Short mmCIF file of C-alpha atoms in Angstrom, two decimals:
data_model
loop_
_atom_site.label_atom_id
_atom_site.label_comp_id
_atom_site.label_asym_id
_atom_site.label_seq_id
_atom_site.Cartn_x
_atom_site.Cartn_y
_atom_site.Cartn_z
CA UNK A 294 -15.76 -23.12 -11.14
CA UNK A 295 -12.52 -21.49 -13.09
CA UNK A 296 -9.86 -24.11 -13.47
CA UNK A 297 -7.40 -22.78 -11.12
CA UNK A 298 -4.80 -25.22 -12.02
CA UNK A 299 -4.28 -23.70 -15.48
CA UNK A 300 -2.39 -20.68 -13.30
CA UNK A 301 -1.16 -22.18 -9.94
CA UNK A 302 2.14 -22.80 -11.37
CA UNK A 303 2.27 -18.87 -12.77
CA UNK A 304 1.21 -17.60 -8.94
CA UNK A 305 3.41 -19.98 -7.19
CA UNK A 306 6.53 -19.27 -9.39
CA UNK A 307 6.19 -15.64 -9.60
CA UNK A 308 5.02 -15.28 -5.68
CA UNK A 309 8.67 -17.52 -5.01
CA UNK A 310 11.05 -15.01 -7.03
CA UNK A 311 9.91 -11.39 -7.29
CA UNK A 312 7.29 -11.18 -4.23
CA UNK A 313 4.49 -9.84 -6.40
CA UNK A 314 1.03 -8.82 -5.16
CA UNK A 315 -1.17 -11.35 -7.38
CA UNK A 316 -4.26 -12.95 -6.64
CA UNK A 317 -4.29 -16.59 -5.94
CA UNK A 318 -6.44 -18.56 -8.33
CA UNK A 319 -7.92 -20.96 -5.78
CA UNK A 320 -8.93 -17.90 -4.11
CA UNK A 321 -11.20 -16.52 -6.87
CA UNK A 322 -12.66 -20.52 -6.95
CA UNK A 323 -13.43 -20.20 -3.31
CA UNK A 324 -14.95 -16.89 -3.56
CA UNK A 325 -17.42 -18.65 -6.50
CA UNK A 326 -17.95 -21.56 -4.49
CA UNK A 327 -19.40 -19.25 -1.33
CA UNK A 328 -21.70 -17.38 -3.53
CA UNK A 329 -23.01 -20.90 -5.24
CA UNK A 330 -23.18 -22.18 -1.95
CA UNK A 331 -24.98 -19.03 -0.26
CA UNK A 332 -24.64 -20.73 3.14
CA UNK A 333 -24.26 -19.07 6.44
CA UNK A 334 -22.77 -22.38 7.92
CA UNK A 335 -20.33 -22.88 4.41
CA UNK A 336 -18.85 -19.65 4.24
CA UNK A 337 -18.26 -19.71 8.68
CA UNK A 338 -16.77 -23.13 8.30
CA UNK A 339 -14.47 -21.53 5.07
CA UNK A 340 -13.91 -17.87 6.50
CA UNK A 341 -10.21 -18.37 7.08
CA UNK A 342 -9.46 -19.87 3.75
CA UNK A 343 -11.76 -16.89 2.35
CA UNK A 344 -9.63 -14.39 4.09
CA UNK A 345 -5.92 -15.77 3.51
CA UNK A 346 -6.74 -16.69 0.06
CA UNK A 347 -8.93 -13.86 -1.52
CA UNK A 348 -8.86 -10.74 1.14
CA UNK A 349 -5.19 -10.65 2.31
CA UNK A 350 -3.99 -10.52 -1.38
CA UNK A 351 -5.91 -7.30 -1.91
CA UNK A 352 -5.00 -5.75 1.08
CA UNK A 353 -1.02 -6.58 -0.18
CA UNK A 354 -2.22 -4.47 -3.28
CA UNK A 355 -3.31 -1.94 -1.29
CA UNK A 356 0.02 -1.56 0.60
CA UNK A 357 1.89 -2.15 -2.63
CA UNK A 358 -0.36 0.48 -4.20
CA UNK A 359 -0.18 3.56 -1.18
CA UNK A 360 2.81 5.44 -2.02
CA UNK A 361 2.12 6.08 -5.98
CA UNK A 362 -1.69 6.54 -5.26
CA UNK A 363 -0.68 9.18 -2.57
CA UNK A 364 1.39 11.32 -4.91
CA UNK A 365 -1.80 11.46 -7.31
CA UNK A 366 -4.09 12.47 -3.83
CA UNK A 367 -2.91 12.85 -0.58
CA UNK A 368 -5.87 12.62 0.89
CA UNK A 369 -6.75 9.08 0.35
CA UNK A 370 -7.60 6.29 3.04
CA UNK A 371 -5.16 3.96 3.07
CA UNK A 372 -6.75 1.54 5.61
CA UNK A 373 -6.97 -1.89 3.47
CA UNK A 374 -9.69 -2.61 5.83
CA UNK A 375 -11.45 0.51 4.41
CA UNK A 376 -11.00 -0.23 0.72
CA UNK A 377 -11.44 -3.37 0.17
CA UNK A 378 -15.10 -4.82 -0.04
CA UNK A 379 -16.62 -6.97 2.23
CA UNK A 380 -17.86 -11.16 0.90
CA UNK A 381 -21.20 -10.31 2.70
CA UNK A 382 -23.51 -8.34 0.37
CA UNK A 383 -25.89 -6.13 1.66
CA UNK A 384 -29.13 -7.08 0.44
CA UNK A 385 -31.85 -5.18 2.00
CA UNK A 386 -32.39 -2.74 -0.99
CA UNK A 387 -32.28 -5.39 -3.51
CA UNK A 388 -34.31 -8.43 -5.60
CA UNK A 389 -30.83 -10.22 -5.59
CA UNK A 390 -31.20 -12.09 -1.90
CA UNK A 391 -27.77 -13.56 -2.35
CA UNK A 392 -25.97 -13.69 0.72
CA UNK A 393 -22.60 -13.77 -1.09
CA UNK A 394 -20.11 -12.07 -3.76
CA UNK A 395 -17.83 -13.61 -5.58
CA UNK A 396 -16.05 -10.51 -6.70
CA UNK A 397 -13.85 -8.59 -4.53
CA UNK A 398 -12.38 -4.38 -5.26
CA UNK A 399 -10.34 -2.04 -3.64
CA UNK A 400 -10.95 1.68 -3.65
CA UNK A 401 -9.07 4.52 -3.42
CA UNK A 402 -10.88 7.65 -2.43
CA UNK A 403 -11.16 10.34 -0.05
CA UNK A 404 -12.65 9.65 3.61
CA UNK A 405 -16.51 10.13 3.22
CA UNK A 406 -19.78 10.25 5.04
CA UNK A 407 -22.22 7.25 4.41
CA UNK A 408 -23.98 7.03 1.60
CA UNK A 409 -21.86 10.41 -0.48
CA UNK A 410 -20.13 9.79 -3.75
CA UNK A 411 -16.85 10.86 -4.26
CA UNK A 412 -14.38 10.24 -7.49
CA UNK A 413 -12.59 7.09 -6.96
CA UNK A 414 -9.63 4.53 -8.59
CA UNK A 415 -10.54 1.08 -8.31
CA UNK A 416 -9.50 -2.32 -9.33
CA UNK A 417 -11.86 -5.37 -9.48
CA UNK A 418 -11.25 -9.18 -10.02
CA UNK A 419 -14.18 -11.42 -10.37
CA UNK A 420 -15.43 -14.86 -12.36
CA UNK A 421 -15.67 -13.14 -15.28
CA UNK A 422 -12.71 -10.50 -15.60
CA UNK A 423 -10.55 -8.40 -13.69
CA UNK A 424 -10.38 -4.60 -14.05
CA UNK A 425 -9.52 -1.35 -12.76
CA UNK A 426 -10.24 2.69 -13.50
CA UNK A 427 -11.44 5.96 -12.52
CA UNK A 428 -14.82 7.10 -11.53
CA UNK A 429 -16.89 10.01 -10.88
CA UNK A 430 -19.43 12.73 -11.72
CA UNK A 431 -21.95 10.89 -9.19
CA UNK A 432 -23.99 14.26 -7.49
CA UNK A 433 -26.26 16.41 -8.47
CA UNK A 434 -25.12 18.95 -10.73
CA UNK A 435 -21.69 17.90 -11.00
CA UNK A 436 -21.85 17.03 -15.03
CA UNK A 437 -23.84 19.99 -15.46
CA UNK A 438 -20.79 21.89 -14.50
CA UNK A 439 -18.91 19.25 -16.68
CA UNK A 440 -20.89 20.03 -19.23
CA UNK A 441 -19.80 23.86 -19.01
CA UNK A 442 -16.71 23.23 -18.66
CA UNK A 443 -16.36 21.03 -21.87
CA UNK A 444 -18.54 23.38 -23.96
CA UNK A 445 -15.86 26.45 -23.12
CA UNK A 446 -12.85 23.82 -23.71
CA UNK A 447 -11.68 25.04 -20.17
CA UNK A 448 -8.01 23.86 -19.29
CA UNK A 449 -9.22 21.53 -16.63
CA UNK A 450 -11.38 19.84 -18.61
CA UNK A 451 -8.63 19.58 -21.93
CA UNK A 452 -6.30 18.22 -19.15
CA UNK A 453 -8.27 15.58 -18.30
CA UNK A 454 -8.99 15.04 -22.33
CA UNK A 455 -5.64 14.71 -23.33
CA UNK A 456 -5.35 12.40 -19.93
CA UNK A 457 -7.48 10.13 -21.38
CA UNK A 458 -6.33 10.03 -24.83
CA UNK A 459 -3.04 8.62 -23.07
CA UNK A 460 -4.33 5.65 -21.92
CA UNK A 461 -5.46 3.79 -25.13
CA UNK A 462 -6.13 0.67 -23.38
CA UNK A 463 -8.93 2.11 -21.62
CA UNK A 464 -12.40 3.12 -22.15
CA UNK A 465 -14.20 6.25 -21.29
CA UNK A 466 -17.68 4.68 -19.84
CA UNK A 467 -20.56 6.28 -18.04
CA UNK A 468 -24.19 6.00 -18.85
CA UNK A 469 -25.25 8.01 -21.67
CA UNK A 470 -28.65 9.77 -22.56
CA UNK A 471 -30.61 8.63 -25.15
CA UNK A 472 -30.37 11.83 -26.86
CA UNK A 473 -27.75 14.24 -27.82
CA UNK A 474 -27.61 17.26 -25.78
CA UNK A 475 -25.38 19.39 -27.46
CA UNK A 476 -25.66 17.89 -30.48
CA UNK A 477 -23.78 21.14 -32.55
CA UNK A 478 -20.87 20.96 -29.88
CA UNK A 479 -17.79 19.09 -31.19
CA UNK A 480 -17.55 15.50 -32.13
CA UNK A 481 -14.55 14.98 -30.70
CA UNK A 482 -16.11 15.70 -26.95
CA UNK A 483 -20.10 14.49 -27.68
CA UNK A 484 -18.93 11.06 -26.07
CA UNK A 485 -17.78 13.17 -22.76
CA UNK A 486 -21.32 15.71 -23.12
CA UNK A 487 -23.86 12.87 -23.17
CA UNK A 488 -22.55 10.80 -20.15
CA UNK A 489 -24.91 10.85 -16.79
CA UNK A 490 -21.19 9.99 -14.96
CA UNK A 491 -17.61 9.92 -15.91
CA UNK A 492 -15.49 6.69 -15.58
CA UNK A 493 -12.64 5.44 -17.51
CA UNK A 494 -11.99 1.76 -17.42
CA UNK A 495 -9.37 -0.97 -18.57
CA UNK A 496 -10.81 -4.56 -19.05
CA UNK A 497 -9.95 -7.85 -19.35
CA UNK A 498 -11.86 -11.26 -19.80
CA UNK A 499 -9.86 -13.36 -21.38
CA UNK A 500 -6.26 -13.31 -19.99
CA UNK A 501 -6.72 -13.46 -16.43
CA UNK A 502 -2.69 -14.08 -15.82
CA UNK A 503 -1.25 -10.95 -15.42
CA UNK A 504 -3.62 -10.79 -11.86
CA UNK A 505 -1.99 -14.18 -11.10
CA UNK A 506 1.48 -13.93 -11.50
CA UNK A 507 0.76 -9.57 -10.06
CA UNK A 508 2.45 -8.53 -13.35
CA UNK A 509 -0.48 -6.08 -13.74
CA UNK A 510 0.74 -3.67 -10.83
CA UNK A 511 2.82 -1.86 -12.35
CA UNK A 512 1.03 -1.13 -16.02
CA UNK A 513 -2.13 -0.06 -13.81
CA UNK A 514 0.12 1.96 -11.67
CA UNK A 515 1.37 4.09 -14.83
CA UNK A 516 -1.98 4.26 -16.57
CA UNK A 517 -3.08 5.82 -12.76
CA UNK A 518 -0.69 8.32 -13.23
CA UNK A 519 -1.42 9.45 -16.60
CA UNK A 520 -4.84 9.59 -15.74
CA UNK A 521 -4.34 12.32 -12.19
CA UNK A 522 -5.38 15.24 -14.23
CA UNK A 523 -9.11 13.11 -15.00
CA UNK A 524 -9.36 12.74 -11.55
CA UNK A 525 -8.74 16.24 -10.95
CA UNK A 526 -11.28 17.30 -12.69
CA UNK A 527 -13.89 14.74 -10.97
CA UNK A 528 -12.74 16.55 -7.64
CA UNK A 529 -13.09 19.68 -9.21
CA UNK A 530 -16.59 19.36 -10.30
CA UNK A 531 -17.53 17.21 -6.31
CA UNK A 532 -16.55 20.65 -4.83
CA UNK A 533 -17.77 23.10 -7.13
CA UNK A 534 -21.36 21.09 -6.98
CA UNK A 535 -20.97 21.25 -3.19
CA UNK A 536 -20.05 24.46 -3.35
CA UNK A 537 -23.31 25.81 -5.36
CA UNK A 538 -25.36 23.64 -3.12
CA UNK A 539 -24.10 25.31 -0.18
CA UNK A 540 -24.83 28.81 -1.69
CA UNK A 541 -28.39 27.84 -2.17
CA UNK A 542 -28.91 26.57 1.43
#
């Protein structure tokens, strides 16, 4: 288990003067505990501790979070008890029988029916590293109309180029095919051409202080920003690949 006394004094002192939204350190040691545990009786008996300690700090992030993720999308949930995963892990579709994680995210995306993909910001914190980014290009057809849109340079997709280029600190991630598929286009977008998704990530798993003492808020908050018109074009290419699937109904 992380040696959470190496940043209790951080999250106590910065909690006591500037109110900051960081994670508690004995929470994250809890949260590894449950999962090495995987007991129905452990994690009942610790469910209170599990909540006040690891839950309730992400749904302060949330809160903290709502009014600068609203002016990038207005039509996010911002119901912490919406975004915020649950300890439980659902494990009928998987080998991994594990009753428990011992990572915890928020998400901020659009109200959706079960099971349907939509473009997302997220931040994680888990054993290993904390992180946060931008997601999307999940449906069918939706890169394919990336794809066009890239090989014409269209000013939605240059938008969302240049977004990225202003966020150095992250990384433009998303499962790639084992084969070039434009491999004439331009080598400055093949990276964006051979992706199965779209995401854009910042992460960290070394230096796990800034999520302690919350000094992280307001860097990820910026890099957000900067990153609105990459999101754009996520939604754009949800609803034009809705919008063909419709037309072929």
């Amino acid at each position: 288990i992380r040696d959470s006394n190496k940043y209790m004094h951080i999250y106590k002192e910065c909690f006591r003067r500037w109110n900051l939204p960081g994670f508690n350190p004995q929470g994250l040691d809890l949260l590894i505990e449950n999962r090495m545990m995987n007991s129905l009786e452990f994690y009942e008996e610790h469910k209170a501790q599990i909540k006040r300690l690891a839950i309730e700090p992400f749904y302060a992030l949330c809160e903290r979070m709502r009014d600068e993720m609203l002016l990038i999308d207005p039509l996010f949930v911002t119901v912490p008890s919406r975004m915020v995963s649950r300890v439980r892990r659902d494990t009928r579709y998987t080998k991994d029988k594990t009753r428990y994680r011992a990572n915890l995210w928020l998400l901020f995306r659009r109200a959706r029916t079960q099971y349907e993909e939509l473009p997302f910001f997220y931040m994680e914190l888990g054993p290993e590293s904390w992180k946060y980014g931008c997601w999307g290009g999940f449906g069918r057809g939706e890169m394919t109309i990336a794809r066009e849109l890239i090989l014409r340079e269209d000013k939605l997709f240059l938008d969302a180029y240049h977004a990225v280029q202003k966020v150095p600190d992250m990384i433009l991630q998303g499962e790639c095919y084992k084969r070039p598929k434009y491999p004439d286009a331009s080598v400055n977008y093949q990276r964006w051409l051979n992706r199965k998704q779209l995401g854009v990530d910042f992460i960290e798993t070394e230096n796990f202080a800034p999520v302690f003492n919350g000094s992280f808020v307001t860097p990820m908050l910026e890099n957000f920003q900067k990153l609105a018109p990459f999101y754009n074009f996520l939604c754009t290419l949800r609803d034009r690949a809705r919008a063909g699937q419709g037309d072929r109904l």
